[in-house]
Structures are given as C-alpha cells and as structure tokens.
C-alpha cells in the first residue's frame, strides 16, 4: 500500500502501521482515513500529504 508524507512536518503515514494513537487500525489505506483525520505530529489535514515515491 502507498505511503504518504506530510508536506508540513515530514511525518510518513504507513498504511501497514495505521495510526494507533488516532484509532486508525493497521491496513487502513490513506484514501480510507476519516475526513477529520489530521497529522498526529503537527495537526495538518489530509490535503497537506503527498504520496511517497
């Protein structure tokens, strides 16, 4: 699955890990994250993320 990086702080969302602190289970694709999900490090919204090459 595709990883995404926060353009603000550099946090990488890895679908294989999810976001345990944000109640996002492992295996959740970036596109399936809740609309209200934000970067756990800096609070940027999903629009601030780009695919990792």
Short mmCIF file of C-alpha atoms in Angstrom, two decimals:
data_model
loop_
_atom_site.label_atom_id
_atom_site.label_comp_id
_atom_site.label_asym_id
_atom_site.label_seq_id
_atom_site.Cartn_x
_atom_site.Cartn_y
_atom_site.Cartn_z
CA UNK A 1 0.00 0.00 0.00
CA UNK A 2 1.06 3.57 -0.75
CA UNK A 3 2.74 5.62 1.98
CA UNK A 4 2.07 9.36 2.27
CA UNK A 5 4.27 12.12 3.69
CA UNK A 6 3.13 15.27 5.48
CA UNK A 7 4.42 18.23 3.48
CA UNK A 8 4.47 20.33 6.66
CA UNK A 9 6.49 18.21 9.10
CA UNK A 10 7.69 15.11 7.23
CA UNK A 11 5.57 12.55 9.13
CA UNK A 12 5.03 9.44 6.98
CA UNK A 13 1.67 7.70 7.15
CA UNK A 14 2.27 3.99 6.61
CA UNK A 15 -0.93 2.01 5.98
CA UNK A 16 0.77 -1.15 7.26
CA UNK A 17 1.01 0.54 10.68
CA UNK A 18 -2.03 2.84 10.63
CA UNK A 19 -2.26 5.45 13.38
CA UNK A 20 -2.76 3.58 16.67
CA UNK A 21 -2.92 6.81 18.69
CA UNK A 22 -5.62 8.11 16.33
CA UNK A 23 -7.65 4.88 16.46
CA UNK A 24 -6.79 4.05 12.83
CA UNK A 25 -6.13 0.31 12.52
CA UNK A 26 -3.24 -1.17 10.58
CA UNK A 27 -4.19 -1.88 6.98
CA UNK A 28 -6.14 1.37 6.52
CA UNK A 29 -5.30 2.97 3.17
CA UNK A 30 -4.69 6.73 3.17
CA UNK A 31 -7.77 7.24 0.98
CA UNK A 32 -9.88 5.49 3.63
CA UNK A 33 -8.77 7.66 6.54
CA UNK A 34 -11.64 9.58 8.15
CA UNK A 35 -12.16 13.09 6.73
CA UNK A 36 -11.38 14.60 10.14
CA UNK A 37 -8.05 12.76 10.48
CA UNK A 38 -5.04 15.05 10.88
CA UNK A 39 -1.29 14.51 11.05
CA UNK A 40 -0.51 13.14 14.52
CA UNK A 41 2.65 15.26 14.76
CA UNK A 42 1.65 18.71 13.51
CA UNK A 43 -2.14 18.63 13.02
CA UNK A 44 -2.07 19.27 9.25
CA UNK A 45 -5.10 17.99 7.35
CA UNK A 46 -5.09 15.27 4.69
CA UNK A 47 -4.67 17.83 1.89
CA UNK A 48 -1.16 18.51 3.22
CA UNK A 49 0.03 14.97 2.38
CA UNK A 50 1.71 13.72 -0.79
CA UNK A 51 2.42 10.16 -1.99
CA UNK A 52 5.91 8.85 -1.20
CA UNK A 53 7.79 7.80 -4.32
#
